[in-house]
mmCIF file with all atom_site columns, C-alpha atoms in Angstrom:
data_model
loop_
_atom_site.group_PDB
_atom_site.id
_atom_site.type_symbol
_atom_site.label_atom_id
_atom_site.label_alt_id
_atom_site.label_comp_id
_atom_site.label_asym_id
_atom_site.label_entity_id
_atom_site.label_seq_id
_atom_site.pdbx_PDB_ins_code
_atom_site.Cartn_x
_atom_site.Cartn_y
_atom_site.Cartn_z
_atom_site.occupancy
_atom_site.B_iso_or_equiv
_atom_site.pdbx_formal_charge
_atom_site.auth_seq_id
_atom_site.auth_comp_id
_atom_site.auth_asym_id
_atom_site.auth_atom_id
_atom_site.pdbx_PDB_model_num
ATOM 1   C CA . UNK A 1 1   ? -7.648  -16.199 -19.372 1.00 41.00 ? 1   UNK A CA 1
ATOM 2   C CA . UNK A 1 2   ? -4.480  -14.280 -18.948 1.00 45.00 ? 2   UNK A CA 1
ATOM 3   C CA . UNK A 1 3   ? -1.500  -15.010 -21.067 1.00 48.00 ? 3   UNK A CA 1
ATOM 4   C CA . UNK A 1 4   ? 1.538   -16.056 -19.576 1.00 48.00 ? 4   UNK A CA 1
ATOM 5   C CA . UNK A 1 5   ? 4.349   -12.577 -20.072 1.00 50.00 ? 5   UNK A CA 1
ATOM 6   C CA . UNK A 1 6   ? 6.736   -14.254 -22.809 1.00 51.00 ? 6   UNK A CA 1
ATOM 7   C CA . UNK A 1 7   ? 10.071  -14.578 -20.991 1.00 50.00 ? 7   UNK A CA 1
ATOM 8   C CA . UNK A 1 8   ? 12.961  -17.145 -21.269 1.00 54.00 ? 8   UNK A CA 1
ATOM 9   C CA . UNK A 1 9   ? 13.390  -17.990 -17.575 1.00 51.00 ? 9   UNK A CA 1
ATOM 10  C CA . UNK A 1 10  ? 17.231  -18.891 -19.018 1.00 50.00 ? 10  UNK A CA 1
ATOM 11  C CA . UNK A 1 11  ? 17.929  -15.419 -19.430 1.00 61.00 ? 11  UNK A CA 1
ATOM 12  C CA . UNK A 1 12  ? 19.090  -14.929 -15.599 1.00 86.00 ? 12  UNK A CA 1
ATOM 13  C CA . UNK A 1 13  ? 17.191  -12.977 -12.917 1.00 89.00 ? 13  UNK A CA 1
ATOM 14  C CA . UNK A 1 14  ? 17.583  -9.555  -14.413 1.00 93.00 ? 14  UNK A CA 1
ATOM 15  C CA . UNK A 1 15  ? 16.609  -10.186 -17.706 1.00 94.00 ? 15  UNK A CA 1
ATOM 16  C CA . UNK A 1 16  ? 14.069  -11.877 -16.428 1.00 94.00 ? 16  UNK A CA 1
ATOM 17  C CA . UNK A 1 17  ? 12.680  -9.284  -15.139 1.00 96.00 ? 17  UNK A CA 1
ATOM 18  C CA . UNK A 1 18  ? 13.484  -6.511  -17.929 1.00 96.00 ? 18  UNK A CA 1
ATOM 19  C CA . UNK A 1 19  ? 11.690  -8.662  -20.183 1.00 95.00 ? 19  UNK A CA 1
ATOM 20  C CA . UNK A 1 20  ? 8.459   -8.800  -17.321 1.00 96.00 ? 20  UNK A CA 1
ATOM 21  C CA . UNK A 1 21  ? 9.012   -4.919  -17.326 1.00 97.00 ? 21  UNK A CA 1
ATOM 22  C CA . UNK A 1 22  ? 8.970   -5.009  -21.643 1.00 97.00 ? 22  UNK A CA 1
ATOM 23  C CA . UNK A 1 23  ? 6.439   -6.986  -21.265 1.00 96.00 ? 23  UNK A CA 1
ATOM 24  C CA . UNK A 1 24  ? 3.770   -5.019  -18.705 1.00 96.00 ? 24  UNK A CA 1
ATOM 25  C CA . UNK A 1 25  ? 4.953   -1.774  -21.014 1.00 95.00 ? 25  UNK A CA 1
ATOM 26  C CA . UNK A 1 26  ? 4.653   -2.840  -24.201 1.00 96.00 ? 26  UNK A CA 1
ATOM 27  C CA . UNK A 1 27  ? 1.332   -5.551  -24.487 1.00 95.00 ? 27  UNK A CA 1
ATOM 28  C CA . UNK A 1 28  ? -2.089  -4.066  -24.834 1.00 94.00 ? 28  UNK A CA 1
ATOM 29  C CA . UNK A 1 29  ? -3.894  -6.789  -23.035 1.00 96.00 ? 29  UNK A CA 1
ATOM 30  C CA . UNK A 1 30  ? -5.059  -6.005  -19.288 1.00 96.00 ? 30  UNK A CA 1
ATOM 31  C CA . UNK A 1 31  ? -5.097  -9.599  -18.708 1.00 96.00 ? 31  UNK A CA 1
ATOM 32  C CA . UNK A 1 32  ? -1.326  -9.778  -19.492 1.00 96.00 ? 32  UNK A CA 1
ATOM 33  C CA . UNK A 1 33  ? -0.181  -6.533  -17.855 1.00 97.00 ? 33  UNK A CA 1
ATOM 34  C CA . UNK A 1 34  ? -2.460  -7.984  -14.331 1.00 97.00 ? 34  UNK A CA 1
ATOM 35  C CA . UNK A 1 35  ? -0.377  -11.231 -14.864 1.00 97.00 ? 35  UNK A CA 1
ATOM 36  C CA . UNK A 1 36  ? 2.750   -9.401  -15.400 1.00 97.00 ? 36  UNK A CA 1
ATOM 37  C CA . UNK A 1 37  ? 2.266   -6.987  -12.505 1.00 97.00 ? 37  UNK A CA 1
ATOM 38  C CA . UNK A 1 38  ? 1.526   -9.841  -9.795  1.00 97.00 ? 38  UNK A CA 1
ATOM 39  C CA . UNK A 1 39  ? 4.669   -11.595 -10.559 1.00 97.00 ? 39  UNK A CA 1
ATOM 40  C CA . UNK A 1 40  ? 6.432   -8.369  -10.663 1.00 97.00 ? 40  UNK A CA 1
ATOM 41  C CA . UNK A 1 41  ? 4.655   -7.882  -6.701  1.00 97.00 ? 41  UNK A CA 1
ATOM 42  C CA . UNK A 1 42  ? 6.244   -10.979 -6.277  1.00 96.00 ? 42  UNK A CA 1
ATOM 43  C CA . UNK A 1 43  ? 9.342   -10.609 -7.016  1.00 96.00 ? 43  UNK A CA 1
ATOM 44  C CA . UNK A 1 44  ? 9.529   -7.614  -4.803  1.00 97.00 ? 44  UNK A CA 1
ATOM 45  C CA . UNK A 1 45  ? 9.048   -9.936  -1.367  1.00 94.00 ? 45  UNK A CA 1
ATOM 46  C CA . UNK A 1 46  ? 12.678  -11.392 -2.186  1.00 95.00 ? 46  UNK A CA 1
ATOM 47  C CA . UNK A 1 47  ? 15.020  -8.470  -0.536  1.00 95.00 ? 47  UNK A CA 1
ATOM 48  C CA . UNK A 1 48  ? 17.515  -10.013 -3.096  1.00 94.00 ? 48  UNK A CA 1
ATOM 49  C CA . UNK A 1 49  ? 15.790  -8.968  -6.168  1.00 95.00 ? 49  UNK A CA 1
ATOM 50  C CA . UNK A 1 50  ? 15.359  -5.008  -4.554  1.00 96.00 ? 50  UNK A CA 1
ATOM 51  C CA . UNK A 1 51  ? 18.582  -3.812  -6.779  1.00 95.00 ? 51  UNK A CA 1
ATOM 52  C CA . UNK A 1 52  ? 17.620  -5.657  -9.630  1.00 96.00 ? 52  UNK A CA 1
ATOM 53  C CA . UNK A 1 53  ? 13.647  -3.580  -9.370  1.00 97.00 ? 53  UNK A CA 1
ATOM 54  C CA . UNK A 1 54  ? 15.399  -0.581  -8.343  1.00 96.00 ? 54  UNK A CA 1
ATOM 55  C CA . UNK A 1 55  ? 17.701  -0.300  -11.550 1.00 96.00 ? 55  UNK A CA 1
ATOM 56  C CA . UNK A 1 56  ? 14.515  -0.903  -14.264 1.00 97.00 ? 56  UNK A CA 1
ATOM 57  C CA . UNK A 1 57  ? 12.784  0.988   -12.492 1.00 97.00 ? 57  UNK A CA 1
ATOM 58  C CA . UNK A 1 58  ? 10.237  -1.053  -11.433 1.00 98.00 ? 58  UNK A CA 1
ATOM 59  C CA . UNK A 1 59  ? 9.275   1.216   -8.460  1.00 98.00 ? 59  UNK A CA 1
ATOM 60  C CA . UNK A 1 60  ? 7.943   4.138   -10.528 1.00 97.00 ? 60  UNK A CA 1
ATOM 61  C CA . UNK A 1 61  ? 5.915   1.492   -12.786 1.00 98.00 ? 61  UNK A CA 1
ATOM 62  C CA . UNK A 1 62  ? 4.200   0.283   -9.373  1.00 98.00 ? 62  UNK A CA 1
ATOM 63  C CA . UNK A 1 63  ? 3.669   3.962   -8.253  1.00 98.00 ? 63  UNK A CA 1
ATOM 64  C CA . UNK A 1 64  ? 2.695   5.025   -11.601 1.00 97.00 ? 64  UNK A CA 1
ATOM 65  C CA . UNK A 1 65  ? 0.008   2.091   -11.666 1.00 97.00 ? 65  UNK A CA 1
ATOM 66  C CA . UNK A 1 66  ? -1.646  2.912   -8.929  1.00 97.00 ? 66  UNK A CA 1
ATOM 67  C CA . UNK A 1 67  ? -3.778  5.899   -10.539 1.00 96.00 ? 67  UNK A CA 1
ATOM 68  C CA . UNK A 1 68  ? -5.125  2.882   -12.745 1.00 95.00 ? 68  UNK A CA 1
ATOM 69  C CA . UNK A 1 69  ? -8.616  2.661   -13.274 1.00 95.00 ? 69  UNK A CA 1
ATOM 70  C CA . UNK A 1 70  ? -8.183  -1.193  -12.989 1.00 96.00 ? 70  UNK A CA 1
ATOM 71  C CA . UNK A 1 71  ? -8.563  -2.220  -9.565  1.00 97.00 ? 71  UNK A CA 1
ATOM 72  C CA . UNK A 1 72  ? -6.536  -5.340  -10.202 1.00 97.00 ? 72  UNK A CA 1
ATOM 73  C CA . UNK A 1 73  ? -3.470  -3.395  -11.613 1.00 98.00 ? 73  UNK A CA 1
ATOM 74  C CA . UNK A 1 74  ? -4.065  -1.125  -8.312  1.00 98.00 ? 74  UNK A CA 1
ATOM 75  C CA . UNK A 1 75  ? -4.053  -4.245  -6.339  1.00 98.00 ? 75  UNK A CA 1
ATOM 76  C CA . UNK A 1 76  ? -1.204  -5.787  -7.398  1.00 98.00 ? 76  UNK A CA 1
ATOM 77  C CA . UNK A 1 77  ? 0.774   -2.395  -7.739  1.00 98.00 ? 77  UNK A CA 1
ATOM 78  C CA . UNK A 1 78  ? 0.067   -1.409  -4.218  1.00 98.00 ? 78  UNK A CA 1
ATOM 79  C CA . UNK A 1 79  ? 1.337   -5.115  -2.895  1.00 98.00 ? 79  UNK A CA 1
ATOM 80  C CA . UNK A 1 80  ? 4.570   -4.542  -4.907  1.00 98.00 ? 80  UNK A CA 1
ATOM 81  C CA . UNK A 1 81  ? 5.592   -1.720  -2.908  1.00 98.00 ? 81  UNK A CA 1
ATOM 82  C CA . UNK A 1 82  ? 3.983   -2.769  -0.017  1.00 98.00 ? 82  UNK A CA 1
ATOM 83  C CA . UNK A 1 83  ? 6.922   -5.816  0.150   1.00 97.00 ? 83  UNK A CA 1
ATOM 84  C CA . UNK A 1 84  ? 9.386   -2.890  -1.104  1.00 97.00 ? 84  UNK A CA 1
ATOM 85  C CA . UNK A 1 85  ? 8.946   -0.243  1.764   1.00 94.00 ? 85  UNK A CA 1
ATOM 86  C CA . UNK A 1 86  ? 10.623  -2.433  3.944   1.00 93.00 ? 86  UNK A CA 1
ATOM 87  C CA . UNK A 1 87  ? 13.957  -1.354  2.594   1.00 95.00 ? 87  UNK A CA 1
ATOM 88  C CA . UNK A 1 88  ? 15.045  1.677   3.719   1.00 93.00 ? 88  UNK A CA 1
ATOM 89  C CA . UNK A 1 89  ? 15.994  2.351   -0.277  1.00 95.00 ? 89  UNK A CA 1
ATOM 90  C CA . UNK A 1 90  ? 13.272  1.340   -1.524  1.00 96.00 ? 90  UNK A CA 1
ATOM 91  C CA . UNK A 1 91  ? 11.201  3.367   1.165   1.00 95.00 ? 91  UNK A CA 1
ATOM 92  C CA . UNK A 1 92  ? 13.095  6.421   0.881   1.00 94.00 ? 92  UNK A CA 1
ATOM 93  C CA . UNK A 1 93  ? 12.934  6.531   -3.227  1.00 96.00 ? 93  UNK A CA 1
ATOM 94  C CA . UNK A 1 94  ? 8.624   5.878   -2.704  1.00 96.00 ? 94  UNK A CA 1
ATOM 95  C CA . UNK A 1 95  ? 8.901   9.106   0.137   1.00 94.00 ? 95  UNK A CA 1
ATOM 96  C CA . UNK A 1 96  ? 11.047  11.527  -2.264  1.00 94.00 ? 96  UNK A CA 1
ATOM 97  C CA . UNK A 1 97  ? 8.827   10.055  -5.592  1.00 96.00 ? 97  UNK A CA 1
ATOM 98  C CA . UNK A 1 98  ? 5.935   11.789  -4.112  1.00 95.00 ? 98  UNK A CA 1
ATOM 99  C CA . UNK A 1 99  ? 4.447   8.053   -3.304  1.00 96.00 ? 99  UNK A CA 1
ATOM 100 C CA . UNK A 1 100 ? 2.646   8.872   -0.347  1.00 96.00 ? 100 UNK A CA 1
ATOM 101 C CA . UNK A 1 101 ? -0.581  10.273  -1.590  1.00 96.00 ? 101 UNK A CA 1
ATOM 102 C CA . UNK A 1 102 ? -1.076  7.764   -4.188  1.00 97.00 ? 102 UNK A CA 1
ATOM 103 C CA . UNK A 1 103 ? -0.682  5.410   -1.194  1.00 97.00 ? 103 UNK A CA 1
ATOM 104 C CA . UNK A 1 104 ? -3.712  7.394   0.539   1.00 97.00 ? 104 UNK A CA 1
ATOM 105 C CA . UNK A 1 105 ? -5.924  6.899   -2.634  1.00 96.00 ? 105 UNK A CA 1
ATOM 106 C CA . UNK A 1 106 ? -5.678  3.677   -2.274  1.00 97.00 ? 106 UNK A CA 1
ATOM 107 C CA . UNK A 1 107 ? -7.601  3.170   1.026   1.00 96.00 ? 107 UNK A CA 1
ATOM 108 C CA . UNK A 1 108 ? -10.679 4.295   -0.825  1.00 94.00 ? 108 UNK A CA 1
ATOM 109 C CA . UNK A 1 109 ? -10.637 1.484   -3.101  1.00 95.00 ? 109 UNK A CA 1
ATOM 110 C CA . UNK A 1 110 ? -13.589 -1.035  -2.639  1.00 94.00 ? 110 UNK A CA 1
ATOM 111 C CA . UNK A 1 111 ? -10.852 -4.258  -2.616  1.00 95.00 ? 111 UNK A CA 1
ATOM 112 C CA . UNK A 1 112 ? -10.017 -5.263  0.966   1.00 95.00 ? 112 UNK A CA 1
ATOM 113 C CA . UNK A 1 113 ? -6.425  -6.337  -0.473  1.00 96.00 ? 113 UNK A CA 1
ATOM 114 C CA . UNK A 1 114 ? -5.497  -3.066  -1.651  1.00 97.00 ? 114 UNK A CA 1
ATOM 115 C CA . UNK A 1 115 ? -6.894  -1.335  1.304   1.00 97.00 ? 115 UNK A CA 1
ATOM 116 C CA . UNK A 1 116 ? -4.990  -3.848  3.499   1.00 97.00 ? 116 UNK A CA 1
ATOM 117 C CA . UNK A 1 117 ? -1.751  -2.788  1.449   1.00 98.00 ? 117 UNK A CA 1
ATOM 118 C CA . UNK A 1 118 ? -2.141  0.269   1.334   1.00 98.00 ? 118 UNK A CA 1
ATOM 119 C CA . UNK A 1 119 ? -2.241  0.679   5.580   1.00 97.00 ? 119 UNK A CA 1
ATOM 120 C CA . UNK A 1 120 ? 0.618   -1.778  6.198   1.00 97.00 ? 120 UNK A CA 1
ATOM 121 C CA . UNK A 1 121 ? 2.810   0.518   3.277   1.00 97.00 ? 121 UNK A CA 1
ATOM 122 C CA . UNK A 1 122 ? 1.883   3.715   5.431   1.00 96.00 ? 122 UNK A CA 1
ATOM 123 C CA . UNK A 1 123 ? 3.041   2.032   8.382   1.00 95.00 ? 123 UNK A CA 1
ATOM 124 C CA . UNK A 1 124 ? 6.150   0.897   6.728   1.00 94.00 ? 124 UNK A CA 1
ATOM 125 C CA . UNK A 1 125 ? 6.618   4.780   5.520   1.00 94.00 ? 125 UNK A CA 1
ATOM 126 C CA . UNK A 1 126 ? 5.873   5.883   9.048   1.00 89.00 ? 126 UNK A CA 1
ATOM 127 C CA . UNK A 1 127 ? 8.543   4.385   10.615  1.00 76.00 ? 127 UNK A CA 1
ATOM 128 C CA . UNK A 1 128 ? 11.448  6.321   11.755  1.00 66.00 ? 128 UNK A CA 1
ATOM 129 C CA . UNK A 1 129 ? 13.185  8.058   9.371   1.00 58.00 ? 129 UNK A CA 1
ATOM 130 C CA . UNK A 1 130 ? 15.354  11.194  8.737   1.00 53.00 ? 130 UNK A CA 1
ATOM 131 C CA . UNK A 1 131 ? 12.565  13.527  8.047   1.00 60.00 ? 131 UNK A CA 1
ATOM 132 C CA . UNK A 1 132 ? 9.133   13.122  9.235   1.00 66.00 ? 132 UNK A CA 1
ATOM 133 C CA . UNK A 1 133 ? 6.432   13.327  7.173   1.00 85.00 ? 133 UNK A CA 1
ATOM 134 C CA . UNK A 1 134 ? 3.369   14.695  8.724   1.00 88.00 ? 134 UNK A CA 1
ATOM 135 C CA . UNK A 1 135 ? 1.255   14.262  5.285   1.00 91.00 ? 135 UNK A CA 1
ATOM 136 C CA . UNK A 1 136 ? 1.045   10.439  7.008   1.00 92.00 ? 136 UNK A CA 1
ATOM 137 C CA . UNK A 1 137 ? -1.180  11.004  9.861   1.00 92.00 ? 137 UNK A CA 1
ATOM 138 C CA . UNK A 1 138 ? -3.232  13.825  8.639   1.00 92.00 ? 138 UNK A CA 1
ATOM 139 C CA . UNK A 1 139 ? -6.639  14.160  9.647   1.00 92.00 ? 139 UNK A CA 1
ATOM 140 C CA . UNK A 1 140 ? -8.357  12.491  6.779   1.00 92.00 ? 140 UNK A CA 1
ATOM 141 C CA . UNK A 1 141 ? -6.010  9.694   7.754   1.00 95.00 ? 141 UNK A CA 1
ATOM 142 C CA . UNK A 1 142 ? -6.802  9.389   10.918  1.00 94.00 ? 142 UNK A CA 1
ATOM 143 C CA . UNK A 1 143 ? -10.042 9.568   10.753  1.00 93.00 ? 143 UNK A CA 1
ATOM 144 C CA . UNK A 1 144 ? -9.766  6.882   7.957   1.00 94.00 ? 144 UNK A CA 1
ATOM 145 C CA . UNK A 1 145 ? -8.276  4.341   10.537  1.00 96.00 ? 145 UNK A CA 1
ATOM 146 C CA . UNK A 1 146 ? -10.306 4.878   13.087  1.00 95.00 ? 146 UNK A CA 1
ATOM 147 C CA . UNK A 1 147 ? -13.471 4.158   10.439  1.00 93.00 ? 147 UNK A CA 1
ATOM 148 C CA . UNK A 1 148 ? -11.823 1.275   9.688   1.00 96.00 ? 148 UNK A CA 1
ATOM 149 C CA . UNK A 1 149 ? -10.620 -0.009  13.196  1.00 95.00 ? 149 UNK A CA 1
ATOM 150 C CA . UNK A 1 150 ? -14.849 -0.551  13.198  1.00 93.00 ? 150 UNK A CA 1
ATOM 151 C CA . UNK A 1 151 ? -14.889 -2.979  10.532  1.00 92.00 ? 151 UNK A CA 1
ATOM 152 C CA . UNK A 1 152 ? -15.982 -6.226  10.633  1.00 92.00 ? 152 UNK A CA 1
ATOM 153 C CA . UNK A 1 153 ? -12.756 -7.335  8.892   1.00 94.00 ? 153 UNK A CA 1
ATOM 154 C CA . UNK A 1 154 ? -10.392 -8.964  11.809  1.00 95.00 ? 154 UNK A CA 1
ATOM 155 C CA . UNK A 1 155 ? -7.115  -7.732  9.292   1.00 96.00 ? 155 UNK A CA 1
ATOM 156 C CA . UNK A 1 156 ? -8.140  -4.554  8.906   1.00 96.00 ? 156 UNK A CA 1
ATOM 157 C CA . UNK A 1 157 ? -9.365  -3.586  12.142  1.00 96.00 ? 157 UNK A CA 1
ATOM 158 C CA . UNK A 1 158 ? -6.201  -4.958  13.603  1.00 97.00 ? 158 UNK A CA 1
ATOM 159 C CA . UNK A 1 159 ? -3.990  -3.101  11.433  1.00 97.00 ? 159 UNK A CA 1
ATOM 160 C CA . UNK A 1 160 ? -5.910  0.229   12.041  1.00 97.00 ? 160 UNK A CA 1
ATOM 161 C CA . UNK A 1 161 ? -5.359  -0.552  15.725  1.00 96.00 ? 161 UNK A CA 1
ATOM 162 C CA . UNK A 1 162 ? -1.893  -0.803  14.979  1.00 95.00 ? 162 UNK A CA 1
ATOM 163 C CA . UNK A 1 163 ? -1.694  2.039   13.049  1.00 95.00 ? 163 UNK A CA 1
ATOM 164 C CA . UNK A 1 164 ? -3.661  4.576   15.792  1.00 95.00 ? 164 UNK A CA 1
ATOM 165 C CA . UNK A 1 165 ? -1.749  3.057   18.664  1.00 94.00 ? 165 UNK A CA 1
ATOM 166 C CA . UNK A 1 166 ? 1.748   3.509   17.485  1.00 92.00 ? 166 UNK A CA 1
ATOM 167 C CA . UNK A 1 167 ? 1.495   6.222   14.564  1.00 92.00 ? 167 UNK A CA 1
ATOM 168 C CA . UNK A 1 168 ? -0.659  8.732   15.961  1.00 92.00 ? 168 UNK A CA 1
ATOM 169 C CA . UNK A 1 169 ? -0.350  10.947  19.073  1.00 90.00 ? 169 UNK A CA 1
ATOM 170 C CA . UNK A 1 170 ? -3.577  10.781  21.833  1.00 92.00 ? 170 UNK A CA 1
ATOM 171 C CA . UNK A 1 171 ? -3.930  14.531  20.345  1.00 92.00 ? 171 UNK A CA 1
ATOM 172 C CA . UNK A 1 172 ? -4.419  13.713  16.699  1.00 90.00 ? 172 UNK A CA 1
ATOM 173 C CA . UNK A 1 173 ? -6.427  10.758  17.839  1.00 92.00 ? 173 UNK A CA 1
ATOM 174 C CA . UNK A 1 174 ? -8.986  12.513  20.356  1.00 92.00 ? 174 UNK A CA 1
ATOM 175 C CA . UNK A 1 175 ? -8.818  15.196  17.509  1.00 91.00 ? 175 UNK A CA 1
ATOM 176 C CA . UNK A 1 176 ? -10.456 13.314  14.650  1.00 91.00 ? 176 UNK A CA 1
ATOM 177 C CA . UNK A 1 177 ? -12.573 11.393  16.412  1.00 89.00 ? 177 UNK A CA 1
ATOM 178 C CA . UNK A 1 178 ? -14.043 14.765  17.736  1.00 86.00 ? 178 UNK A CA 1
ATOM 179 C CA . UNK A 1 179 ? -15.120 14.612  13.671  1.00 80.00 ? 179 UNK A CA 1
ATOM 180 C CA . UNK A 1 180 ? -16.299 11.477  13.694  1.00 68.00 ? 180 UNK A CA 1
ATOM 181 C CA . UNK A 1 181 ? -19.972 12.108  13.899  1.00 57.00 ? 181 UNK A CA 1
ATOM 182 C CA . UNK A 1 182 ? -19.432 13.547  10.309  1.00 55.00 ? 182 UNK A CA 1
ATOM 183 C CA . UNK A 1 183 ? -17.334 11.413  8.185   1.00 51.00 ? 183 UNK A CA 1
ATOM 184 C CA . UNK A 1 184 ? -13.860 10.112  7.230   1.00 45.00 ? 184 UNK A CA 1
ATOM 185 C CA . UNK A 1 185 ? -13.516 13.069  4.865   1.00 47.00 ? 185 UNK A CA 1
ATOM 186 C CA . UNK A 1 186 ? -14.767 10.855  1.806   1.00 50.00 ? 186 UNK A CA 1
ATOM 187 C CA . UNK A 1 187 ? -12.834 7.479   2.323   1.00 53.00 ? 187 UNK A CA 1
ATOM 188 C CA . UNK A 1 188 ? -15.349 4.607   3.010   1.00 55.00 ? 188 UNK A CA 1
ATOM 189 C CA . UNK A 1 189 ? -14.911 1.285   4.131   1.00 55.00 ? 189 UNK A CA 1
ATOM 190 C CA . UNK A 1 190 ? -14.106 -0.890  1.539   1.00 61.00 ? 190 UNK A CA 1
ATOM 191 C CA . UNK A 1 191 ? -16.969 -3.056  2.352   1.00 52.00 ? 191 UNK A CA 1
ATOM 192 C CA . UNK A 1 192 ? -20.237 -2.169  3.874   1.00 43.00 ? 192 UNK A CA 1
ATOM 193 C CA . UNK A 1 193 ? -20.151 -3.754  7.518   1.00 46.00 ? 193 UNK A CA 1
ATOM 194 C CA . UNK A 1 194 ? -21.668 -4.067  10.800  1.00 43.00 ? 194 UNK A CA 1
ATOM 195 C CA . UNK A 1 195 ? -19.687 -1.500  12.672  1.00 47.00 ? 195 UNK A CA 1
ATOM 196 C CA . UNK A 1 196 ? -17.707 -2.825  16.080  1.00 49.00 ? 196 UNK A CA 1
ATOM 197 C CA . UNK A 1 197 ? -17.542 -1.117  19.323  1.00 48.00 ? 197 UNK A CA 1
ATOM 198 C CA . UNK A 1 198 ? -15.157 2.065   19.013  1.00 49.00 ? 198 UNK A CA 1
ATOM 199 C CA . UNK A 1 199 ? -11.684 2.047   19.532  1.00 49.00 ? 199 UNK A CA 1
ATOM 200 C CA . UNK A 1 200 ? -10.178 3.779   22.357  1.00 50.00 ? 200 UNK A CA 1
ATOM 201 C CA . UNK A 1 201 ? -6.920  4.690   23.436  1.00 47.00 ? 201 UNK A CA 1
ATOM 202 C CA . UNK A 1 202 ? -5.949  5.587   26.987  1.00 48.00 ? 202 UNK A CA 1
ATOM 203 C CA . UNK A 1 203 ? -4.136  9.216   27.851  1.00 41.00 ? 203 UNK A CA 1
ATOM 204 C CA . UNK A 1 204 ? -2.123  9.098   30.680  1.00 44.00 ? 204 UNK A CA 1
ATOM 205 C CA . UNK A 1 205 ? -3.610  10.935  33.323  1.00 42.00 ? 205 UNK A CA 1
ATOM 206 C CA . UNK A 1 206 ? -1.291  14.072  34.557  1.00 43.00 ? 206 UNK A CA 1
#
């Protein structure tokens, strides 16, 4: 059973979380660092805490944790930023920290809540911005959420709707599903499942 991090709650919000951080950083147990880390995600849904995460850093330790072997660390990392990107901060520091292709790893992971994650935080990056960043809808991607806009998973087929529809230009769509007969360049469902009927969106004839 995981230990609870050992914090004085008295200690105010922000050293509160410093000690969560001293906690996750220094404590050899992966039980305690996955306890740690989900109250850490947690903390990042309340916009008022984003300063707070921002100033220890707490971004880089969710970026950095996502090349964890431990699913559950990736899980929990992954849902930290995913309530971050919101913030146009917090989403710009993820962008210039090199955050998006650890965010594309993660849709390869066999856990459905990572995978979910993982496509709601590259929606959240997609969104309009001062630079685009093309790296978001490459190919692999896109051929990624239109595997996954099959799945038998209402969430995730939804989302990869979402994602195709208002993310990805009729070109890049018709594009990688011209590829589809092969495979979504290595990233698998994260769960074998009876496939759905194929998702199509309409061009506008000329």
């Amino acid at each position: 059973m995981a230990q609870k991090p050992k914090v004085d709650p008295h200690v105010g919000r922000l050293g509160y979380l410093q000690a969560l951080v001293t906690e996750f950083q220094e404590t050899e147990s992966q039980d305690a660092k996955e306890q740690v880390l989900a109250n850490l995600a947690n903390f990042a849904y309340d916009p008022s805490n984003y300063q707070y995460l921002r100033q220890l850093q707490v971004l880089d330790l969710f970026l950095d944790s996502l090349s964890e072997e431990n699913e559950t660390l990736v899980e929990f990392a992954i849902g930290g930023l995913c309530n971050l990107c919101p913030d146009r901060a917090n989403k710009e520091y993820i962008l210039q920290a090199g955050g998006i292709p650890l965010v594309i790893n993660c849709l390869s992971s066999p856990n459905e809540e990572t995978v979910l994650s993982a496509v709601t935080t590259l929606m959240y990056l997609s969104s309009p911005g001062p630079a685009p960043h093309p790296e978001l809808t490459t190919m692999a991607v896109v051929q990624c959420m239109l595997r996954f806009s099959l799945s038998a998973n209402t969430r995730l087929r939804n989302l990869a709707h979402i994602f195709l529809e208002d993310f990805c230009s009729p070109s890049q769509v018709a594009e990688a599903r011209s590829w589809q007969a092969h495979s979504a360049l290595g990233i698998p469902l994260p769960r074998t499942e009876a496939p759905q009927q194929p998702w199509s969106k309409e061009v506008p004839r000329p």
